[in-house]
Amino acid sequence: DAGVTQSPTHLIKTRGQHVTLRCSPISGHKSVSWYQQVLGQGPQFIFQYYEKEERGRGNFPDRFSARQFPNYSSELNVNALLLGDSALYLCASSPTRGGRYYGYTFGSGTRLTVV
Amino acid sequence: QKEVEQNSGPLSVPEGAIASLNCTYSDRVSQSFFWYRQYSGKSPELIMSIYSNGDKEDGRFTAQLNKASQYVSLLIRDSQPSDSATYLCAVTGGSQGNLIFGKGTKLSVKP
């Protein structure tokens, strides 16, 4: 059974550019969320989607946006890249039962470097 | 501001010893509690989840939850060098269900 898959694995972009990161959840998981992890810190919540609707947004600027597709895959877009956006971007999917989220599984992440 | 606090370590234990990792959280309505292991350069891996007060054991790992004290812990028995990693405590943030992470505790198990 495939886990959470993310693409690309590594990316180098220039300041001011735009980037799109992609994620496919575990089969059967309808919830997808995105996190940013900078070195030495725990992951920080960016977005959560469930059944193609945004269910939560973290404290990130409007340059960050996301969406979820009918097949539950998701993409994260970041516009006008800054050096500070350099980080590991993680996607996680979770089964849900009775409105509760269980056992988030993370993908291997996309390492974004902004130069 | 909902917060999760962990001692950043590093925590160093000899091989075969018990490693004890602790975490406190600020949001009383948190419902689900997780421990993740993260090796350097890798993504977090879920090792334990706990949803009600008390202890939950899985192999060499025991998670403990005390909602009254807003405290979660992870015990690793018979620690192995392969357990050397950063351990992240995470709790769900209310109705949104997103995870709020601590900064992680770096564990080093010495042979």
PDB file of C-alpha atoms in Angstrom:
ATOM      1  CA  ASP A   1       0.000   0.000   0.000  1.00  0.00           C
ATOM      2  CA  ALA A   2       1.505   3.314  -1.044  1.00  0.00           C
ATOM      3  CA  GLY A   3       2.079   5.886   1.656  1.00  0.00           C
ATOM      4  CA  VAL A   4       1.800   9.633   1.274  1.00  0.00           C
ATOM      5  CA  THR A   5       3.713  10.661  -1.827  1.00  0.00           C
ATOM      6  CA  GLN A   6       5.137  14.108  -2.428  1.00  0.00           C
ATOM      7  CA  SER A   7       6.798  15.667  -5.420  1.00  0.00           C
ATOM      8  CA  PRO A   8       9.307  16.956  -6.136  1.00  0.00           C
ATOM      9  CA  THR A   9      11.732  15.796  -3.441  1.00  0.00           C
ATOM     10  CA  HIS A  10      14.081  18.737  -3.855  1.00  0.00           C
ATOM     11  CA  LEU A  11      13.669  22.127  -5.447  1.00  0.00           C
ATOM     12  CA  ILE A  12      15.836  25.206  -5.850  1.00  0.00           C
ATOM     13  CA  LYS A  13      14.101  28.478  -6.698  1.00  0.00           C
ATOM     14  CA  THR A  14      15.099  32.119  -6.960  1.00  0.00           C
ATOM     15  CA  ARG A  15      13.614  34.867  -4.806  1.00  0.00           C
ATOM     16  CA  GLY A  16      10.387  36.216  -6.280  1.00  0.00           C
ATOM     17  CA  GLN A  17       9.549  33.019  -8.159  1.00  0.00           C
ATOM     18  CA  HIS A  18       6.508  30.830  -7.665  1.00  0.00           C
ATOM     19  CA  VAL A  19       6.488  27.159  -6.619  1.00  0.00           C
ATOM     20  CA  THR A  20       3.916  24.347  -6.664  1.00  0.00           C
ATOM     21  CA  LEU A  21       4.302  21.305  -4.434  1.00  0.00           C
ATOM     22  CA  ARG A  22       2.181  18.196  -4.863  1.00  0.00           C
ATOM     23  CA  CYS A  23       0.881  15.503  -2.549  1.00  0.00           C
ATOM     24  CA  SER A  24      -1.091  12.285  -2.901  1.00  0.00           C
ATOM     25  CA  PRO A  25      -2.616  10.939   0.313  1.00  0.00           C
ATOM     26  CA  ILE A  26      -2.895   7.343   1.421  1.00  0.00           C
ATOM     27  CA  SER A  27      -5.752   5.633  -0.395  1.00  0.00           C
ATOM     28  CA  GLY A  28      -8.965   6.175   1.546  1.00  0.00           C
ATOM     29  CA  HIS A  29      -7.724   9.213   3.463  1.00  0.00           C
ATOM     30  CA  LYS A  30      -9.828  12.271   2.721  1.00  0.00           C
ATOM     31  CA  SER A  31      -7.907  14.696   4.919  1.00  0.00           C
ATOM     32  CA  VAL A  32      -4.687  16.313   3.735  1.00  0.00           C
ATOM     33  CA  SER A  33      -2.669  18.904   5.576  1.00  0.00           C
ATOM     34  CA  TRP A  34       0.514  20.844   4.861  1.00  0.00           C
ATOM     35  CA  TYR A  35       3.310  21.756   7.258  1.00  0.00           C
ATOM     36  CA  GLN A  36       6.511  23.761   7.025  1.00  0.00           C
ATOM     37  CA  GLN A  37       9.562  22.657   8.987  1.00  0.00           C
ATOM     38  CA  VAL A  38      12.640  24.814   9.305  1.00  0.00           C
ATOM     39  CA  LEU A  39      15.847  23.426  10.741  1.00  0.00           C
ATOM     40  CA  GLY A  40      15.745  22.867  14.491  1.00  0.00           C
ATOM     41  CA  GLN A  41      12.000  23.458  14.805  1.00  0.00           C
ATOM     42  CA  GLY A  42       8.914  21.297  14.863  1.00  0.00           C
ATOM     43  CA  PRO A  43       6.625  21.366  11.814  1.00  0.00           C
ATOM     44  CA  GLN A  44       4.331  24.403  11.595  1.00  0.00           C
ATOM     45  CA  PHE A  45       0.769  24.013  10.326  1.00  0.00           C
ATOM     46  CA  ILE A  46      -0.031  25.730   7.027  1.00  0.00           C
ATOM     47  CA  PHE A  47      -3.339  24.313   5.682  1.00  0.00           C
ATOM     48  CA  GLN A  48      -5.805  21.524   6.294  1.00  0.00           C
ATOM     49  CA  TYR A  49      -8.265  20.189   3.716  1.00  0.00           C
ATOM     50  CA  TYR A  50     -11.062  17.696   4.116  1.00  0.00           C
ATOM     51  CA  GLU A  51     -13.350  16.590   1.318  1.00  0.00           C
ATOM     52  CA  LYS A  52     -11.929  19.342  -0.909  1.00  0.00           C
ATOM     53  CA  GLU A  53     -12.796  22.110   1.543  1.00  0.00           C
ATOM     54  CA  GLU A  54     -10.332  24.177   3.537  1.00  0.00           C
ATOM     55  CA  ARG A  55     -10.830  23.290   7.188  1.00  0.00           C
ATOM     56  CA  GLY A  56      -7.987  25.248   8.724  1.00  0.00           C
ATOM     57  CA  ARG A  57      -5.256  27.711   7.991  1.00  0.00           C
ATOM     58  CA  GLY A  58      -2.151  28.455  10.014  1.00  0.00           C
ATOM     59  CA  ASN A  59      -0.404  31.762  10.528  1.00  0.00           C
ATOM     60  CA  PHE A  60       1.126  32.095   7.072  1.00  0.00           C
ATOM     61  CA  PRO A  61       0.899  35.030   4.631  1.00  0.00           C
ATOM     62  CA  ASP A  62      -1.472  35.100   1.661  1.00  0.00           C
ATOM     63  CA  ARG A  63       1.439  34.166  -0.593  1.00  0.00           C
ATOM     64  CA  PHE A  64       0.681  30.621   0.526  1.00  0.00           C
ATOM     65  CA  SER A  65      -2.355  28.901  -0.971  1.00  0.00           C
ATOM     66  CA  ALA A  66      -3.512  25.330  -1.442  1.00  0.00           C
ATOM     67  CA  ARG A  67      -6.274  23.238  -2.871  1.00  0.00           C
ATOM     68  CA  GLN A  68      -7.515  19.668  -2.822  1.00  0.00           C
ATOM     69  CA  PHE A  69      -8.723  17.846  -5.899  1.00  0.00           C
ATOM     70  CA  PRO A  70     -11.633  15.380  -6.327  1.00  0.00           C
ATOM     71  CA  ASN A  71      -9.195  12.457  -5.989  1.00  0.00           C
ATOM     72  CA  TYR A  72      -8.064  13.962  -2.631  1.00  0.00           C
ATOM     73  CA  SER A  73      -4.602  14.859  -3.888  1.00  0.00           C
ATOM     74  CA  SER A  74      -3.457  18.338  -3.035  1.00  0.00           C
ATOM     75  CA  GLU A  75      -1.091  21.053  -4.092  1.00  0.00           C
ATOM     76  CA  LEU A  76       0.545  23.859  -2.163  1.00  0.00           C
ATOM     77  CA  ASN A  77       1.429  27.062  -3.981  1.00  0.00           C
ATOM     78  CA  VAL A  78       3.806  29.724  -2.751  1.00  0.00           C
ATOM     79  CA  ASN A  79       4.129  33.019  -4.616  1.00  0.00           C
ATOM     80  CA  ALA A  80       6.848  35.680  -4.476  1.00  0.00           C
ATOM     81  CA  LEU A  81       9.314  33.385  -2.745  1.00  0.00           C
ATOM     82  CA  LEU A  82      11.478  34.782   0.040  1.00  0.00           C
ATOM     83  CA  LEU A  83      14.728  33.400   1.404  1.00  0.00           C
ATOM     84  CA  GLY A  84      12.846  32.601   4.608  1.00  0.00           C
ATOM     85  CA  ASP A  85      10.587  30.184   2.728  1.00  0.00           C
ATOM     86  CA  SER A  86      13.484  27.751   2.510  1.00  0.00           C
ATOM     87  CA  ALA A  87      12.326  24.726   4.484  1.00  0.00           C
ATOM     88  CA  LEU A  88      11.115  21.149   4.368  1.00  0.00           C
ATOM     89  CA  TYR A  89       7.465  21.121   3.285  1.00  0.00           C
ATOM     90  CA  LEU A  90       5.550  18.163   4.594  1.00  0.00           C
ATOM     91  CA  CYS A  91       2.210  16.770   3.548  1.00  0.00           C
ATOM     92  CA  ALA A  92       0.228  14.538   5.885  1.00  0.00           C
ATOM     93  CA  SER A  93      -2.934  12.524   5.439  1.00  0.00           C
ATOM     94  CA  SER A  94      -5.225  11.106   8.064  1.00  0.00           C
ATOM     95  CA  PRO A  95      -8.241   8.868   8.298  1.00  0.00           C
ATOM     96  CA  THR A  96     -11.229  10.445  10.014  1.00  0.00           C
ATOM     97  CA  ARG A  97     -13.978   8.841  12.036  1.00  0.00           C
ATOM     98  CA  GLY A  98     -16.746  10.713  13.749  1.00  0.00           C
ATOM     99  CA  GLY A  99     -15.090  14.032  13.051  1.00  0.00           C
ATOM    100  CA  ARG A 100     -11.868  13.027  14.788  1.00  0.00           C
ATOM    101  CA  TYR A 101      -8.538  12.809  12.973  1.00  0.00           C
ATOM    102  CA  TYR A 102      -6.404   9.745  13.665  1.00  0.00           C
ATOM    103  CA  GLY A 103      -2.765   8.970  13.085  1.00  0.00           C
ATOM    104  CA  TYR A 104      -1.410  11.536  10.661  1.00  0.00           C
ATOM    105  CA  THR A 105       1.074   9.945   8.239  1.00  0.00           C
ATOM    106  CA  PHE A 106       3.653  12.197   6.660  1.00  0.00           C
ATOM    107  CA  GLY A 107       5.172  12.037   3.232  1.00  0.00           C
ATOM    108  CA  SER A 108       8.918  12.240   2.730  1.00  0.00           C
ATOM    109  CA  GLY A 109       8.672  15.971   2.130  1.00  0.00           C
ATOM    110  CA  THR A 110       9.870  18.491  -0.418  1.00  0.00           C
ATOM    111  CA  ARG A 111      13.092  20.303   0.436  1.00  0.00           C
ATOM    112  CA  LEU A 112      12.744  23.845  -0.943  1.00  0.00           C
ATOM    113  CA  THR A 113      15.770  26.081  -1.162  1.00  0.00           C
ATOM    114  CA  VAL A 114      15.288  29.724  -2.147  1.00  0.00           C
ATOM    115  CA  VAL A 115      18.418  31.515  -3.361  1.00  0.00           C
TER     116      VAL A 115
ATOM    117  CA  GLN B   1      -1.540  30.974  21.322  1.00  0.00           C
ATOM    118  CA  LYS B   2      -1.726  27.197  21.590  1.00  0.00           C
ATOM    119  CA  GLU B   3       1.645  25.783  22.550  1.00  0.00           C
ATOM    120  CA  VAL B   4       3.408  22.493  23.022  1.00  0.00           C
ATOM    121  CA  GLU B   5       6.563  22.540  25.122  1.00  0.00           C
ATOM    122  CA  GLN B   6       9.359  19.991  25.098  1.00  0.00           C
ATOM    123  CA  ASN B   7      12.835  19.945  26.553  1.00  0.00           C
ATOM    124  CA  SER B   8      15.081  20.315  23.495  1.00  0.00           C
ATOM    125  CA  GLY B   9      17.799  18.157  25.007  1.00  0.00           C
ATOM    126  CA  PRO B  10      19.988  16.605  23.949  1.00  0.00           C
ATOM    127  CA  LEU B  11      19.028  13.694  26.157  1.00  0.00           C
ATOM    128  CA  SER B  12      21.772  11.112  26.356  1.00  0.00           C
ATOM    129  CA  VAL B  13      21.164   7.618  27.736  1.00  0.00           C
ATOM    130  CA  PRO B  14      23.286   4.445  27.660  1.00  0.00           C
ATOM    131  CA  GLU B  15      22.198   1.492  25.572  1.00  0.00           C
ATOM    132  CA  GLY B  16      19.668  -0.647  27.432  1.00  0.00           C
ATOM    133  CA  ALA B  17      18.459   2.168  29.686  1.00  0.00           C
ATOM    134  CA  ILE B  18      15.013   3.758  29.811  1.00  0.00           C
ATOM    135  CA  ALA B  19      14.653   7.065  27.985  1.00  0.00           C
ATOM    136  CA  SER B  20      11.964   9.401  29.315  1.00  0.00           C
ATOM    137  CA  LEU B  21      10.640  12.200  27.121  1.00  0.00           C
ATOM    138  CA  ASN B  22       8.176  14.797  28.358  1.00  0.00           C
ATOM    139  CA  CYS B  23       5.748  17.259  26.829  1.00  0.00           C
ATOM    140  CA  THR B  24       3.230  19.803  28.124  1.00  0.00           C
ATOM    141  CA  TYR B  25       0.471  21.486  26.148  1.00  0.00           C
ATOM    142  CA  SER B  26      -1.550  24.627  26.704  1.00  0.00           C
ATOM    143  CA  ASP B  27      -4.925  23.914  25.036  1.00  0.00           C
ATOM    144  CA  ARG B  28      -7.272  22.039  27.383  1.00  0.00           C
ATOM    145  CA  VAL B  29      -9.592  21.006  24.522  1.00  0.00           C
ATOM    146  CA  SER B  30      -6.887  19.000  22.726  1.00  0.00           C
ATOM    147  CA  GLN B  31      -8.238  15.522  22.032  1.00  0.00           C
ATOM    148  CA  SER B  32      -5.504  13.526  20.343  1.00  0.00           C
ATOM    149  CA  PHE B  33      -1.855  13.194  21.261  1.00  0.00           C
ATOM    150  CA  PHE B  34       0.994  11.822  19.174  1.00  0.00           C
ATOM    151  CA  TRP B  35       4.671  11.045  19.384  1.00  0.00           C
ATOM    152  CA  TYR B  36       6.708  11.194  16.183  1.00  0.00           C
ATOM    153  CA  ARG B  37      10.292  10.096  15.629  1.00  0.00           C
ATOM    154  CA  GLN B  38      12.348  12.054  13.124  1.00  0.00           C
ATOM    155  CA  TYR B  39      15.771  10.963  11.929  1.00  0.00           C
ATOM    156  CA  SER B  40      18.065  13.652  10.595  1.00  0.00           C
ATOM    157  CA  GLY B  41      17.056  14.667   7.077  1.00  0.00           C
ATOM    158  CA  LYS B  42      13.910  12.526   7.123  1.00  0.00           C
ATOM    159  CA  SER B  43      10.220  13.206   7.679  1.00  0.00           C
ATOM    160  CA  PRO B  44       8.414  12.512  10.977  1.00  0.00           C
ATOM    161  CA  GLU B  45       7.280   8.943  11.591  1.00  0.00           C
ATOM    162  CA  LEU B  46       4.321   8.230  13.869  1.00  0.00           C
ATOM    163  CA  ILE B  47       5.302   5.891  16.699  1.00  0.00           C
ATOM    164  CA  MET B  48       2.564   6.367  19.306  1.00  0.00           C
ATOM    165  CA  SER B  49      -0.906   7.864  19.565  1.00  0.00           C
ATOM    166  CA  ILE B  50      -2.953   8.252  22.737  1.00  0.00           C
ATOM    167  CA  TYR B  51      -6.436   9.642  23.192  1.00  0.00           C
ATOM    168  CA  SER B  52      -7.455   9.004  26.823  1.00  0.00           C
ATOM    169  CA  ASN B  53      -5.857   9.352  30.230  1.00  0.00           C
ATOM    170  CA  GLY B  54      -3.499   6.616  31.357  1.00  0.00           C
ATOM    171  CA  ASP B  55      -0.814   4.491  29.762  1.00  0.00           C
ATOM    172  CA  LYS B  56      -0.610   2.912  26.329  1.00  0.00           C
ATOM    173  CA  GLU B  57       2.089   0.372  25.579  1.00  0.00           C
ATOM    174  CA  ASP B  58       3.394  -0.758  22.187  1.00  0.00           C
ATOM    175  CA  GLY B  59       6.493  -2.916  22.280  1.00  0.00           C
ATOM    176  CA  ARG B  60       9.330  -0.961  23.900  1.00  0.00           C
ATOM    177  CA  PHE B  61       7.302   2.270  23.835  1.00  0.00           C
ATOM    178  CA  THR B  62       4.852   3.512  26.482  1.00  0.00           C
ATOM    179  CA  ALA B  63       2.894   6.731  26.115  1.00  0.00           C
ATOM    180  CA  GLN B  64       1.362   8.351  29.183  1.00  0.00           C
ATOM    181  CA  LEU B  65      -1.350  11.006  29.162  1.00  0.00           C
ATOM    182  CA  ASN B  66      -2.587  13.158  32.036  1.00  0.00           C
ATOM    183  CA  LYS B  67      -5.171  15.636  30.763  1.00  0.00           C
ATOM    184  CA  ALA B  68      -5.630  17.285  34.179  1.00  0.00           C
ATOM    185  CA  SER B  69      -1.947  18.208  34.222  1.00  0.00           C
ATOM    186  CA  GLN B  70      -1.846  18.741  30.428  1.00  0.00           C
ATOM    187  CA  TYR B  71       1.112  16.407  30.265  1.00  0.00           C
ATOM    188  CA  VAL B  72       2.183  13.692  27.834  1.00  0.00           C
ATOM    189  CA  SER B  73       5.232  11.488  28.116  1.00  0.00           C
ATOM    190  CA  LEU B  74       6.995   8.773  26.162  1.00  0.00           C
ATOM    191  CA  LEU B  75       9.088   6.046  27.735  1.00  0.00           C
ATOM    192  CA  ILE B  76      11.463   3.988  25.610  1.00  0.00           C
ATOM    193  CA  ARG B  77      12.613   0.813  27.359  1.00  0.00           C
ATOM    194  CA  ASP B  78      15.815  -1.037  26.477  1.00  0.00           C
ATOM    195  CA  SER B  79      17.013   1.937  24.403  1.00  0.00           C
ATOM    196  CA  GLN B  80      19.017   1.079  21.294  1.00  0.00           C
ATOM    197  CA  PRO B  81      21.460   3.223  19.289  1.00  0.00           C
ATOM    198  CA  SER B  82      18.894   3.072  16.457  1.00  0.00           C
ATOM    199  CA  ASP B  83      16.497   5.027  18.726  1.00  0.00           C
ATOM    200  CA  SER B  84      18.804   8.046  18.421  1.00  0.00           C
ATOM    201  CA  ALA B  85      16.614  10.673  16.756  1.00  0.00           C
ATOM    202  CA  THR B  86      14.528  13.745  17.497  1.00  0.00           C
ATOM    203  CA  TYR B  87      11.203  12.964  19.145  1.00  0.00           C
ATOM    204  CA  LEU B  88       8.345  15.323  18.394  1.00  0.00           C
ATOM    205  CA  CYS B  89       5.282  15.650  20.594  1.00  0.00           C
ATOM    206  CA  ALA B  90       2.123  16.764  18.774  1.00  0.00           C
ATOM    207  CA  VAL B  91      -1.428  17.497  19.866  1.00  0.00           C
ATOM    208  CA  THR B  92      -4.513  18.274  17.824  1.00  0.00           C
ATOM    209  CA  GLY B  93      -5.615  21.896  17.846  1.00  0.00           C
ATOM    210  CA  GLY B  94      -9.283  21.778  18.724  1.00  0.00           C
ATOM    211  CA  SER B  95     -11.977  21.488  16.036  1.00  0.00           C
ATOM    212  CA  GLN B  96      -9.597  22.061  13.152  1.00  0.00           C
ATOM    213  CA  GLY B  97      -7.807  18.829  13.860  1.00  0.00           C
ATOM    214  CA  ASN B  98      -4.432  20.162  12.782  1.00  0.00           C
ATOM    215  CA  LEU B  99      -1.315  19.129  14.670  1.00  0.00           C
ATOM    216  CA  ILE B 100       0.559  21.505  16.937  1.00  0.00           C
ATOM    217  CA  PHE B 101       4.133  20.347  17.415  1.00  0.00           C
ATOM    218  CA  GLY B 102       6.730  20.949  20.047  1.00  0.00           C
ATOM    219  CA  LYS B 103      10.274  21.745  18.945  1.00  0.00           C
ATOM    220  CA  GLY B 104      11.350  18.184  19.628  1.00  0.00           C
ATOM    221  CA  THR B 105      13.761  16.464  22.011  1.00  0.00           C
ATOM    222  CA  LYS B 106      16.974  15.092  20.560  1.00  0.00           C
ATOM    223  CA  LEU B 107      17.748  11.670  22.001  1.00  0.00           C
ATOM    224  CA  SER B 108      21.182  10.087  21.806  1.00  0.00           C
ATOM    225  CA  VAL B 109      21.621   6.448  22.855  1.00  0.00           C
ATOM    226  CA  LYS B 110      25.273   5.615  23.512  1.00  0.00           C
ATOM    227  CA  PRO B 111      26.502   2.043  22.867  1.00  0.00           C
TER     228      PRO B 111
END
